[in-house]
mmCIF file of C-alpha atoms in Angstrom:
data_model
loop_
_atom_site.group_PDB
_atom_site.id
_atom_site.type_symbol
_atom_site.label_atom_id
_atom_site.label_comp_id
_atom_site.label_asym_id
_atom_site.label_seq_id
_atom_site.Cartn_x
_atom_site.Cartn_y
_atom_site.Cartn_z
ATOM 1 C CA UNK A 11 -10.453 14.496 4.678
ATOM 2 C CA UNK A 12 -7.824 12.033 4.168
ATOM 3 C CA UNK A 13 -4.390 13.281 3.810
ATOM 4 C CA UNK A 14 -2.112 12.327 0.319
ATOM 5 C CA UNK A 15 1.120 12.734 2.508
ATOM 6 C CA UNK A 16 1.244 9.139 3.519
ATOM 7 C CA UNK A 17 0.280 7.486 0.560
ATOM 8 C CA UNK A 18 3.509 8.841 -1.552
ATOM 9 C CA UNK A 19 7.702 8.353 -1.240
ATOM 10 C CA UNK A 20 7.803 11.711 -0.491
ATOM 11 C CA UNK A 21 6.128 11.550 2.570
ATOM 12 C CA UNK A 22 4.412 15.175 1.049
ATOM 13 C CA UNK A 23 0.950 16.529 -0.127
ATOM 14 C CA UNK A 24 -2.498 18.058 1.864
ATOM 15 C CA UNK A 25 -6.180 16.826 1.952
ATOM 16 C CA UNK A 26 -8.508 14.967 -0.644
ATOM 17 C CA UNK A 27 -12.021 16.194 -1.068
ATOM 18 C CA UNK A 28 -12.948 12.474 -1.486
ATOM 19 C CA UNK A 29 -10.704 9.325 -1.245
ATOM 20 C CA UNK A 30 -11.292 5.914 -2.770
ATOM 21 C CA UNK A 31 -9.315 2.773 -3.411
ATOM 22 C CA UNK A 32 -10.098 0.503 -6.624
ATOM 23 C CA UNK A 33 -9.120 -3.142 -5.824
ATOM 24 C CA UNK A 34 -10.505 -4.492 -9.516
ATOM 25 C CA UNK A 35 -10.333 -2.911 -12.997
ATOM 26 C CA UNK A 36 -13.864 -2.945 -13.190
ATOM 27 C CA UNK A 37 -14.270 -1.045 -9.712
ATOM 28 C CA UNK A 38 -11.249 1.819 -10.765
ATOM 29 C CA UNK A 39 -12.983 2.177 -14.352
ATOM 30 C CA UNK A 40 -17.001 2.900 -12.577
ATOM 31 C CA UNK A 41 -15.202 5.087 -10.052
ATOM 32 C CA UNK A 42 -13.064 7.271 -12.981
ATOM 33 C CA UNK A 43 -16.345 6.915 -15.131
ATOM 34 C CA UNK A 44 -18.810 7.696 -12.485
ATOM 35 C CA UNK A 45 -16.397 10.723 -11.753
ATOM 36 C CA UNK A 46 -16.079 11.943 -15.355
ATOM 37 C CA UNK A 47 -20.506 12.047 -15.627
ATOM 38 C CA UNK A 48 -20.588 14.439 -12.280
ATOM 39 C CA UNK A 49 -17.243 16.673 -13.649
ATOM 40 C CA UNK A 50 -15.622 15.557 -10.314
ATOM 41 C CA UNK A 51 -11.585 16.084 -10.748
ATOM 42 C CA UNK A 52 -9.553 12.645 -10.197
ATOM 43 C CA UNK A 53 -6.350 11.641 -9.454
ATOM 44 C CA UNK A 54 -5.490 8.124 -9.896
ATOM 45 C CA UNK A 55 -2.320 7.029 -7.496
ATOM 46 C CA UNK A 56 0.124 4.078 -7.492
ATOM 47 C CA UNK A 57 2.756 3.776 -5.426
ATOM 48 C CA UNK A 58 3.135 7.368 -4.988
ATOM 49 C CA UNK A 59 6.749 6.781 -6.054
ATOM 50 C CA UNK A 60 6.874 9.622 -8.700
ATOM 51 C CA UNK A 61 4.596 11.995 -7.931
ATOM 52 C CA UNK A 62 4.448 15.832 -6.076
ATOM 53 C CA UNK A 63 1.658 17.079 -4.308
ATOM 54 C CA UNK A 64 0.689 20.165 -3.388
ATOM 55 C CA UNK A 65 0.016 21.189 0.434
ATOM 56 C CA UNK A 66 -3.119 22.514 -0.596
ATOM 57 C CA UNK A 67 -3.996 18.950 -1.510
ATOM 58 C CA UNK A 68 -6.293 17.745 -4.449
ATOM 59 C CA UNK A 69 -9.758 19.379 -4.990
ATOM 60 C CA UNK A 70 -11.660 16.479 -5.601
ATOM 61 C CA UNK A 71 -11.870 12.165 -6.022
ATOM 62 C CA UNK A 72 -8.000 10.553 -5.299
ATOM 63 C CA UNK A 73 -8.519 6.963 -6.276
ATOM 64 C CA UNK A 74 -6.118 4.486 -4.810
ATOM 65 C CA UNK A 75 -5.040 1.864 -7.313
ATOM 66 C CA UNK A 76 -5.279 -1.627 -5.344
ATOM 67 C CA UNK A 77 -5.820 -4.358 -7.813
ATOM 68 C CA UNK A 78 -4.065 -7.391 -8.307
ATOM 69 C CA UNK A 79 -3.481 -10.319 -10.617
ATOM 70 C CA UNK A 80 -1.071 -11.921 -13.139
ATOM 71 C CA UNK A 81 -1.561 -14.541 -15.532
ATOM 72 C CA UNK A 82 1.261 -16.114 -17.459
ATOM 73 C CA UNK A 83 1.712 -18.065 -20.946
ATOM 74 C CA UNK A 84 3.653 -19.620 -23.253
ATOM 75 C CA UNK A 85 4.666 -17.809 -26.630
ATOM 76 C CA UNK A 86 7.884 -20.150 -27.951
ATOM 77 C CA UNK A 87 10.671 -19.111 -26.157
ATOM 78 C CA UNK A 88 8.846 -16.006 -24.944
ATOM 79 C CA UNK A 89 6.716 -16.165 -22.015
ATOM 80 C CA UNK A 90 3.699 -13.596 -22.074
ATOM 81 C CA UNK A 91 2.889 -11.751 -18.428
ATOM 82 C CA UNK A 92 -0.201 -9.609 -17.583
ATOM 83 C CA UNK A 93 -0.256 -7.657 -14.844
ATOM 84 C CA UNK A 94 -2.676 -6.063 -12.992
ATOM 85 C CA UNK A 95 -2.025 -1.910 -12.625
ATOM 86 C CA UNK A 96 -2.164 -2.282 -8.984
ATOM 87 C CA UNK A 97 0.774 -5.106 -8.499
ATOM 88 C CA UNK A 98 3.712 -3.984 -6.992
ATOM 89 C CA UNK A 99 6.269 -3.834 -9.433
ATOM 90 C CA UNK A 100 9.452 -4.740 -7.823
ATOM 91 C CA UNK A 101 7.403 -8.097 -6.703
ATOM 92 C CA UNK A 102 6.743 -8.808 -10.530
ATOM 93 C CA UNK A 103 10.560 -8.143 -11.357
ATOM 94 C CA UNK A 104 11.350 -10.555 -8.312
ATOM 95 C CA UNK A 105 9.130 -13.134 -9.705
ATOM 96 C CA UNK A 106 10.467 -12.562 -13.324
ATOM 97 C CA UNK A 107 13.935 -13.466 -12.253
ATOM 98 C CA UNK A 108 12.941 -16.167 -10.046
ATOM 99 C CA UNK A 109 10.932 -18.008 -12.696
ATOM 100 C CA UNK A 110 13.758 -17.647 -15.297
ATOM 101 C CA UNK A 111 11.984 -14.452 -17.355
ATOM 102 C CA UNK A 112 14.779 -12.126 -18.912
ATOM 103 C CA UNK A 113 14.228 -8.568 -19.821
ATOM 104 C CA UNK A 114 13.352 -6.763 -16.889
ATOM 105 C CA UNK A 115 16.065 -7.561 -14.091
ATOM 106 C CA UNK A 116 17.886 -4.765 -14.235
ATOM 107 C CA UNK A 117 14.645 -2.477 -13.492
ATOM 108 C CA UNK A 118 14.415 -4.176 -10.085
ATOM 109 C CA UNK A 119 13.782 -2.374 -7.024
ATOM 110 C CA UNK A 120 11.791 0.121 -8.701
ATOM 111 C CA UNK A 121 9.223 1.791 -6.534
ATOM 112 C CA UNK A 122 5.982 1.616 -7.638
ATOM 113 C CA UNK A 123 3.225 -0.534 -9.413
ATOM 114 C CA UNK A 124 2.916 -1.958 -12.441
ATOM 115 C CA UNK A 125 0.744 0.600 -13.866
ATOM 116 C CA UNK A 126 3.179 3.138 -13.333
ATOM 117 C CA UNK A 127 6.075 1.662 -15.656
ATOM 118 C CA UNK A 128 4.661 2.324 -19.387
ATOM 119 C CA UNK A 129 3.010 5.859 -18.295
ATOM 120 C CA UNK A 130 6.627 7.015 -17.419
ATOM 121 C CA UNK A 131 8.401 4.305 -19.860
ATOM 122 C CA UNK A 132 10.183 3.391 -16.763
ATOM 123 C CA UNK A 133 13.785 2.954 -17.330
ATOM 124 C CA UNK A 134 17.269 1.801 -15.487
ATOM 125 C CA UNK A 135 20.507 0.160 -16.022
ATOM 126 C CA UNK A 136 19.958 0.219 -19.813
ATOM 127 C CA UNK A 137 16.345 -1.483 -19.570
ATOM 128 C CA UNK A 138 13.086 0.553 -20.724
ATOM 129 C CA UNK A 139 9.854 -1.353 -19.893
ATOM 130 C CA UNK A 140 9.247 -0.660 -23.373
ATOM 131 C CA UNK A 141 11.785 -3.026 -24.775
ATOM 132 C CA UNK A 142 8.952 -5.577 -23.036
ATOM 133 C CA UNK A 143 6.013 -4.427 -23.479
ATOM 134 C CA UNK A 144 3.692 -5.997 -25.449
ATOM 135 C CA UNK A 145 0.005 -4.111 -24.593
ATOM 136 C CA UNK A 146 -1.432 -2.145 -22.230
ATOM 137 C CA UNK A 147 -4.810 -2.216 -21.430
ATOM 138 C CA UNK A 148 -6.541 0.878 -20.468
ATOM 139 C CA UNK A 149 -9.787 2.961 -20.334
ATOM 140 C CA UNK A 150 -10.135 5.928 -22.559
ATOM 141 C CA UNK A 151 -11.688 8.453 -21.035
ATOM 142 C CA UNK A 152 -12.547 10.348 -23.844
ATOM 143 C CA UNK A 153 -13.967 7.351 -25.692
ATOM 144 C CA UNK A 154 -15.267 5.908 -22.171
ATOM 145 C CA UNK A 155 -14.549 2.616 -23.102
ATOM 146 C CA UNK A 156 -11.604 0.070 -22.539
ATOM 147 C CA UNK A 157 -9.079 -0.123 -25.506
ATOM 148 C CA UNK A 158 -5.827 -2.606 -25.948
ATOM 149 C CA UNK A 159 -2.852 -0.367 -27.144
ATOM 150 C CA UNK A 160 -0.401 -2.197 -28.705
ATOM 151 C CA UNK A 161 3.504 -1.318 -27.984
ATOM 152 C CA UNK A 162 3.951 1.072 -30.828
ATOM 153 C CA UNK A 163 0.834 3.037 -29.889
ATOM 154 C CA UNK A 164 2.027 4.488 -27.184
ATOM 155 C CA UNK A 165 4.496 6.523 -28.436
ATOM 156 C CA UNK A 166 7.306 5.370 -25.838
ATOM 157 C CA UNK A 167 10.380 7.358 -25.267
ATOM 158 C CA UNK A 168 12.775 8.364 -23.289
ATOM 159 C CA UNK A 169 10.886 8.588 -19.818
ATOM 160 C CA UNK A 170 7.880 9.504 -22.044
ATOM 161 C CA UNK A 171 4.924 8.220 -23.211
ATOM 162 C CA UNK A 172 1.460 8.556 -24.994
ATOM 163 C CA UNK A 173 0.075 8.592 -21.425
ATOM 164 C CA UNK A 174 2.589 10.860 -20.086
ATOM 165 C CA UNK A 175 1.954 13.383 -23.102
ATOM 166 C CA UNK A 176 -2.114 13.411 -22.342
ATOM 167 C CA UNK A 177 -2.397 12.177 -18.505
ATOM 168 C CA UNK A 178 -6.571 13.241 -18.154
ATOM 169 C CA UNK A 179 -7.372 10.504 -20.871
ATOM 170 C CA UNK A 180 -5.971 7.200 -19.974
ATOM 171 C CA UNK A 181 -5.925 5.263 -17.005
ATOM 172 C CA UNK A 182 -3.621 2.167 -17.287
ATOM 173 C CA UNK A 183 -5.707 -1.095 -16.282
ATOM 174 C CA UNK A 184 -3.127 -4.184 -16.718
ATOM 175 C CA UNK A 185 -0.109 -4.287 -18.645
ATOM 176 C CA UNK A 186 0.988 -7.560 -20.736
ATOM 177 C CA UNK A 187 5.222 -8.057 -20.810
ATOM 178 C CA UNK A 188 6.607 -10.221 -22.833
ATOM 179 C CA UNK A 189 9.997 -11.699 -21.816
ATOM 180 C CA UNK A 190 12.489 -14.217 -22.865
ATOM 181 C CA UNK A 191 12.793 -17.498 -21.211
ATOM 182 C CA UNK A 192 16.392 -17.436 -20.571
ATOM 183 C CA UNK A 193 18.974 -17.929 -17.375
ATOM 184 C CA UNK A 194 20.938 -15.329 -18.330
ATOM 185 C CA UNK A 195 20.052 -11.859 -18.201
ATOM 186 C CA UNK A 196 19.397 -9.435 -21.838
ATOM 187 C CA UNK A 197 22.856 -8.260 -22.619
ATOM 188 C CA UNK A 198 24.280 -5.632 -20.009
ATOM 189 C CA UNK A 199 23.595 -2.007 -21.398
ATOM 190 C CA UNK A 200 25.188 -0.086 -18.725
ATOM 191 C CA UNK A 201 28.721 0.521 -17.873
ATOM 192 C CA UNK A 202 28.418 1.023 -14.239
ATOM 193 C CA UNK A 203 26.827 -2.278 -14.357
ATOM 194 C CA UNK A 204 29.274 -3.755 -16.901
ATOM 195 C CA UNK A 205 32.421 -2.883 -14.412
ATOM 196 C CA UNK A 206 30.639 -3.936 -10.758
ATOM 197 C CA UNK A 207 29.818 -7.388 -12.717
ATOM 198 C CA UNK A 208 33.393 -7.366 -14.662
ATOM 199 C CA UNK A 209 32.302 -7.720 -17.747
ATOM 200 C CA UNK A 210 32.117 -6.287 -21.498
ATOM 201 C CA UNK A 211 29.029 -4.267 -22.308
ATOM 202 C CA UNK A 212 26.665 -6.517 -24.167
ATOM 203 C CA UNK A 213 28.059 -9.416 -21.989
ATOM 204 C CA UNK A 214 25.196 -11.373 -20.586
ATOM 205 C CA UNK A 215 25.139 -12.747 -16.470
ATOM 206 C CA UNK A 216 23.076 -15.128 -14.671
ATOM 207 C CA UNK A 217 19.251 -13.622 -13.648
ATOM 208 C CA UNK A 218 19.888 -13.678 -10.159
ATOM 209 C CA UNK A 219 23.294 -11.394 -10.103
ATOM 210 C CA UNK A 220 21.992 -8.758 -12.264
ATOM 211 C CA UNK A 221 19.133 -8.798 -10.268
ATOM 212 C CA UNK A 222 21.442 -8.509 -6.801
ATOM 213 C CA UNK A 223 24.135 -6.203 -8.453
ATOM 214 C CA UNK A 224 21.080 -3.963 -9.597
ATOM 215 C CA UNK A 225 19.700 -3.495 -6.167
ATOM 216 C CA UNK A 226 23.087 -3.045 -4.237
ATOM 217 C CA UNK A 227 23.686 -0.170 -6.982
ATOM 218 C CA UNK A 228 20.505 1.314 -6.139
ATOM 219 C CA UNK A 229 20.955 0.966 -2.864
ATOM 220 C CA UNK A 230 24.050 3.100 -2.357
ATOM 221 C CA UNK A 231 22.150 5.506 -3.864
ATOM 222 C CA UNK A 232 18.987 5.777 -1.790
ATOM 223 C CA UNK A 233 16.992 4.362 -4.364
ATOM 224 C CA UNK A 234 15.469 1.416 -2.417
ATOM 225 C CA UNK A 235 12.804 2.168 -0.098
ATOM 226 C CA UNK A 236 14.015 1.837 3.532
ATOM 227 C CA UNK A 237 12.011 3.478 6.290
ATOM 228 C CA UNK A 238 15.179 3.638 8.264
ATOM 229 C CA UNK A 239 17.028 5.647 5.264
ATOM 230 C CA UNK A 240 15.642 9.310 5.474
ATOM 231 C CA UNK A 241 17.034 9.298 1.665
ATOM 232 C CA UNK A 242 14.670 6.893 0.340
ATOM 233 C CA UNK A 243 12.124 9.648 1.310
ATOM 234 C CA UNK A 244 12.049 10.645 -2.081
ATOM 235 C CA UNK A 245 10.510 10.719 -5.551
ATOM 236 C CA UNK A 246 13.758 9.125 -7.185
ATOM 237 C CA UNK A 247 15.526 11.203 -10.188
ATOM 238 C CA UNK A 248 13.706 14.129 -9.351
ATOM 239 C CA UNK A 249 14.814 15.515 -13.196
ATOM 240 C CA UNK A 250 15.520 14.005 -16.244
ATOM 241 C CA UNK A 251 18.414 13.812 -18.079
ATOM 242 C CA UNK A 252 18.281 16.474 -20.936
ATOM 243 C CA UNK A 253 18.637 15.888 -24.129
ATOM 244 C CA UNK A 254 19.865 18.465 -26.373
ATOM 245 C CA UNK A 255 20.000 19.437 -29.822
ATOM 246 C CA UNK A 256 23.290 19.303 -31.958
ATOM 247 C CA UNK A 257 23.481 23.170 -31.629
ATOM 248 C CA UNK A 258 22.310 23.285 -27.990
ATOM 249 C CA UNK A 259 25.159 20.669 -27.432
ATOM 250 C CA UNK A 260 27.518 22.683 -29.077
ATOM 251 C CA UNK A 261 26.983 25.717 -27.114
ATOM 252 C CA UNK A 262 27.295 23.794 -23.758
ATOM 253 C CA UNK A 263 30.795 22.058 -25.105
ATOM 254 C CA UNK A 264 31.574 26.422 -24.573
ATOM 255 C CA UNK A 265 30.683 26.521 -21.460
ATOM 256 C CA UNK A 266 31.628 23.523 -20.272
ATOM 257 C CA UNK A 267 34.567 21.687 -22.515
ATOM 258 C CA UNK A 268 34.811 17.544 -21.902
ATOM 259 C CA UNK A 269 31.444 17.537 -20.301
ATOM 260 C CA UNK A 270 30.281 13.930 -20.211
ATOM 261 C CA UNK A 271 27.716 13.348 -23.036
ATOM 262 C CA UNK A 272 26.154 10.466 -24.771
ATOM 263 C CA UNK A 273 25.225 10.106 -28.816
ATOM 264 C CA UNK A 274 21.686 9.765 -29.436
ATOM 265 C CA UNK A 275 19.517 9.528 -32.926
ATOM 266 C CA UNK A 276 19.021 12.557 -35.592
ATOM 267 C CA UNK A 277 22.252 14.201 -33.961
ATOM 268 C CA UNK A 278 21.167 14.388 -30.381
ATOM 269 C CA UNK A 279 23.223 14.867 -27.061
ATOM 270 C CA UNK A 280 21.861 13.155 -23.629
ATOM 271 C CA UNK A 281 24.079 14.970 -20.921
ATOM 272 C CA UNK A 282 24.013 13.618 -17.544
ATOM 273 C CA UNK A 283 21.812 16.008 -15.174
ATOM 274 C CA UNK A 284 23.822 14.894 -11.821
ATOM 275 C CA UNK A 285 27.201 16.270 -14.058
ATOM 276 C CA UNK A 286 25.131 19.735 -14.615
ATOM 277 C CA UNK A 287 23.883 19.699 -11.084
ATOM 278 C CA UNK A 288 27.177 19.030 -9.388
ATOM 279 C CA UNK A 289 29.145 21.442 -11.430
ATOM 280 C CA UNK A 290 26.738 24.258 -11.013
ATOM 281 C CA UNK A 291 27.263 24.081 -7.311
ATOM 282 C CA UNK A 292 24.949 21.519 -5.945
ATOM 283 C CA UNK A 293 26.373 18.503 -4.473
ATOM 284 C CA UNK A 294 25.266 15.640 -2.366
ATOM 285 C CA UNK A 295 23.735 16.314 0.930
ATOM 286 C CA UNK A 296 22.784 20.070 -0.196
ATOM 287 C CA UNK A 297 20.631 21.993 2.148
ATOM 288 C CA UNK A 298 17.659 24.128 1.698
ATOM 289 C CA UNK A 299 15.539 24.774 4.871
ATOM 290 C CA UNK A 300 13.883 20.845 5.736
ATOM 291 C CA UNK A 301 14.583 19.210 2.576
ATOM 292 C CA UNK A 302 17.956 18.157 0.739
ATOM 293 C CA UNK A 303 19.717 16.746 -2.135
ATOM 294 C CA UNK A 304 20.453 13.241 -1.191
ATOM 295 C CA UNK A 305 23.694 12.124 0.780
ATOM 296 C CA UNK A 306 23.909 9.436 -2.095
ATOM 297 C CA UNK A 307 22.593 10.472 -5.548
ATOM 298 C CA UNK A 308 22.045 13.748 -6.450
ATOM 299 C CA UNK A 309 19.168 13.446 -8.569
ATOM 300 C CA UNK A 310 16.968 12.809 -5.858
ATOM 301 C CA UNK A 311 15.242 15.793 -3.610
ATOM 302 C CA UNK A 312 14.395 14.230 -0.307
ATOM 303 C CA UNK A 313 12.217 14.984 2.799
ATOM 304 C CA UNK A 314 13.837 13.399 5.953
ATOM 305 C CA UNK A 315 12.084 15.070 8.637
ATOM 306 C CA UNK A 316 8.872 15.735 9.431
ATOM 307 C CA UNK A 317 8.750 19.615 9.128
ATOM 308 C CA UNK A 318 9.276 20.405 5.272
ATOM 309 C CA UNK A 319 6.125 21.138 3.023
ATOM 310 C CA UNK A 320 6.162 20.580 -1.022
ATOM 311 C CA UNK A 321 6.873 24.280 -0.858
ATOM 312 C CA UNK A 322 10.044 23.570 0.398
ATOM 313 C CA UNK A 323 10.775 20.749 -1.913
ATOM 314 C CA UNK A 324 9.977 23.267 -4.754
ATOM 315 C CA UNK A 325 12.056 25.876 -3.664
ATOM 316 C CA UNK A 326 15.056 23.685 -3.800
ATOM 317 C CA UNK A 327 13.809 22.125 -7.254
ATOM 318 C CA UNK A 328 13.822 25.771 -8.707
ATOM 319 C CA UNK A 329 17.466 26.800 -7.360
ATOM 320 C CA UNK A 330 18.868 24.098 -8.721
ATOM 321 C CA UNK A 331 17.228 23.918 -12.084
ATOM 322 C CA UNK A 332 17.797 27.783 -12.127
ATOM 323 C CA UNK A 333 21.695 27.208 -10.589
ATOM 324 C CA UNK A 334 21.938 24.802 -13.678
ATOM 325 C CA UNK A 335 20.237 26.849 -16.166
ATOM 326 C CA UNK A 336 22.514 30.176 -15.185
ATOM 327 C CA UNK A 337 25.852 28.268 -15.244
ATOM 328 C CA UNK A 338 24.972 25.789 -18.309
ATOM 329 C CA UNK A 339 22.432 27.361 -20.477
ATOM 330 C CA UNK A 340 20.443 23.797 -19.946
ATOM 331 C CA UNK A 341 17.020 24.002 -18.826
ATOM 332 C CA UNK A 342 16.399 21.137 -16.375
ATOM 333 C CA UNK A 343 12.928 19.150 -16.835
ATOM 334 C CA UNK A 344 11.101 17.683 -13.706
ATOM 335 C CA UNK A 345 10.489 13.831 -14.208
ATOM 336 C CA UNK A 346 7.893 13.319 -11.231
ATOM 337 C CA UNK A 347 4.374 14.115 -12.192
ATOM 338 C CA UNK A 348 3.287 17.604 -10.538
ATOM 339 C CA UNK A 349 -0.406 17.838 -8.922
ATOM 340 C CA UNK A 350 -1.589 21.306 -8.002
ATOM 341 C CA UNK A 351 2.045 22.671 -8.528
ATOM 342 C CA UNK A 352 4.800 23.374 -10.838
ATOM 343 C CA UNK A 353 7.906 24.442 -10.898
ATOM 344 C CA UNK A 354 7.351 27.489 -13.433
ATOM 345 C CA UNK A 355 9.278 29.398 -15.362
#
C-alpha cells in the first residue's frame, strides 16, 4: 500500500487501497470514470497543500494529479491562460509576472496546483483567483461528461466554491485565467502590503516587487515551502476567517470591545481568526504533544517532527477552535479539506 503521508505539506495521512497518478486529462477522467462504474471511493490529490488525512488512510483509489500544459492568447489588452490542473501553481504565477500578466502576483508562492485554486477560490494579499478566472473545465461526475463552467457558475466566495460546496461531483481538469497585460501590478488591496511597499491602498507597483514583497511576507510566516523550515510542514491557514452576522458581531463587540473587524456586504463582520486565536490563549509556537502552532503565523498547525499522527494535529485543532469558541462565542471553521476525519462538534 502506498502511504498519503509523503505526498501532502503536512507530512500526515496512512495507506491507500490503490494509488494512481493521472499525467493527462483524458487519463485522470477514465481513471475517476472507470472508478465511479465499479463504486470504488476516490480521492483526487494536488499538491497536498490543503488537505488532512486520516492515519487510517483512504479506503480505496487516491489518484495523483500529474498533468501539465498551458496555452496562451491574445484577448485586447487581456491575455487568456489555460492551465492544466496538474501545473504547479506558484510556477504559473512566476511565469505570469515574468511575461508581464497582472492579476495574480500577489497569490505567489502558493502551494499547490492549479487545480486547486478555484475549488478553494484561493485567496491572498487582496487577490481571489476568482477576480481571474475566466472557465474551468471539469468532468461531472454525475453527468459523466466534461462541462466548461463559466466564472459565475461556480458560485465563488470567500474561500468557497461550487466545488468546495459538492466535492464527489467535480474534478477540475484545466483552468483558463484571464489577466491584464500590464507592468504594474492590479491595485494593492492589502494594507500589510500597502505599508512594506510604502504606498496608498489602491496604489499600483511594478510586477516584479509585488511579486518579491509577496513572498518575503509569506515567508516570515512559514508560508513558503522550505524543507529546512519545520513550519512550512503545514496545511497553511489551518481555519478561516469567520464571518459573522450583524447580531453575531454585536455580541462579540461584548465580549471583546475594539476587536479588529472588517465591513463586508448585507451587514456582515469578517474578524480576523489569528486575533480570536491569540486572545483566547493560543499564541505562536503553542504546544500540544508533536505538533504546534507555528513560531510565525498562527493560523497554521504544523508537524515538525516525525512522531505526531493527524490525531495529534486534531487534538490541537479542537482546543483551539473550542479555546476560541468558550472565550468568544465564535465558532472557528477548518479551511483544509478533511479525508476520513473531522473535527466534530
Amino acid at each position: 500500500m502506498e502511504m498519503i503521508a509523503p505526498y501532502t505539506t503536512l507530512r500526515l495521512g496512512g495507506p491507500a487501497r490503490e494509488f494512481a497518478t493521472a499525467t493527462t486529462a483524458e487519463e485522470l477522467v477514465s481513471l475517476v470514470a472507470e472508478a465511479d462504474r465499479n463504486g470504488v471511493p476516490t480521492l483526487v490529490l494536488g499538491g497536498g497543500s490543503n488537505v488532512v488525512v486520516s492515519d487510517e488512510g483512504f479506503d480505496g483509489l487516491v489518484i495523483e494529479v500529474a498533468t501539465e500544459g498551458v496555452t496562451v492568447s491574445r484577448d485586447g489588452e487581456q491575455v487568456i491562460v489555460t492551465a492544466e490542473a496538474g501545473e504547479d501553481w506558484d510556477r504559473l504565477a512566476l511565469r505570469a509576472v515574468t511575461e508581464g500578466w497582472s492579476g495574480v502576483e500577489c497569490l505567489s508562492g502558493i502551494p499547490g496546483l492549479v487545480g486547486s485554486t478555484p475549488i478553494q477560490n484561493v485567496g491572498a494579499y487582496g487577490q481571489e483567483v476568482s477576480q481571474t478566472i475566466r472557465c474551468v473545465r471539469a468532468y461531472d461526475r454525475r453527468a459523466r461528461h466534461v462541462v466548461d463552467l463559466e466564472a459565475r457558475q461556480c458560485g465563488f466566495a470567500y474561500r468557497d466554491s461550487l466545488f468546495k460546496q459538492d466535492p464527489s461531483r467535480h474534478v477540475v481538469l484545466a483552468v483558463t485565467y484571464a489577466l491584464e497585460v500590464a507592468e504594474l501590478s492590479g491595485p494593492v488591496a492589502y494594507a500589510e502590503v500597502a505599508a512594506r511597499l510604502g504606498v496608498e491602498l489602491g496604489g499600483r507597483v511594478p510586477l516584479g516587487v509585488a511579486r518579491e514583497t509577496v513572498l518575503e511576507l509569506r515567508r516570515g510566516k512559514g508560508m513558503v515551502l522550505d524543507p529546512a523550515d519545520p513550519d512550512t510542514r503545514s496545511a497553511g491557514s489551518f481555519f478561516t476567517n469567520p464571518i459573522l452576522t450583524a447580531e453575531q458581531a454585536d455580541e462579540l463587540a461584548v465580549r471583546a470591545p475594539g476587536h479588529p473587524r472588517y465591513e463586508m456586504p448585507g451587514g456582515q463582520v469578517k474578524v480576523p481568526a489569528a486575533w480570536l486565536i491569540e486572545q483566547a490563549g493560543y499564541p505562536k509556537g503553542y504546544e500540544r504533544g508533536p505538533v504546534r502552532i507555528s513560531t510565525k503565523h498562527t493560523l497554521a498547525l504544523t508537524n515538525p517532527g516525525a512522531a505526531a499522527t493527524t490525531g495529534d494535529l486534531l487534538a490541537l485543532a479542537r482546543e483551539v477552535r473550542d479555546g476560541v469558541r468558550e472565550k468568544f462565542g465564535v465558532t472557528l471553521v477548518n479551511e483544509p479539506v478533511m479525508v476520513g476525519c473531522a473535527l466534530g462538534e
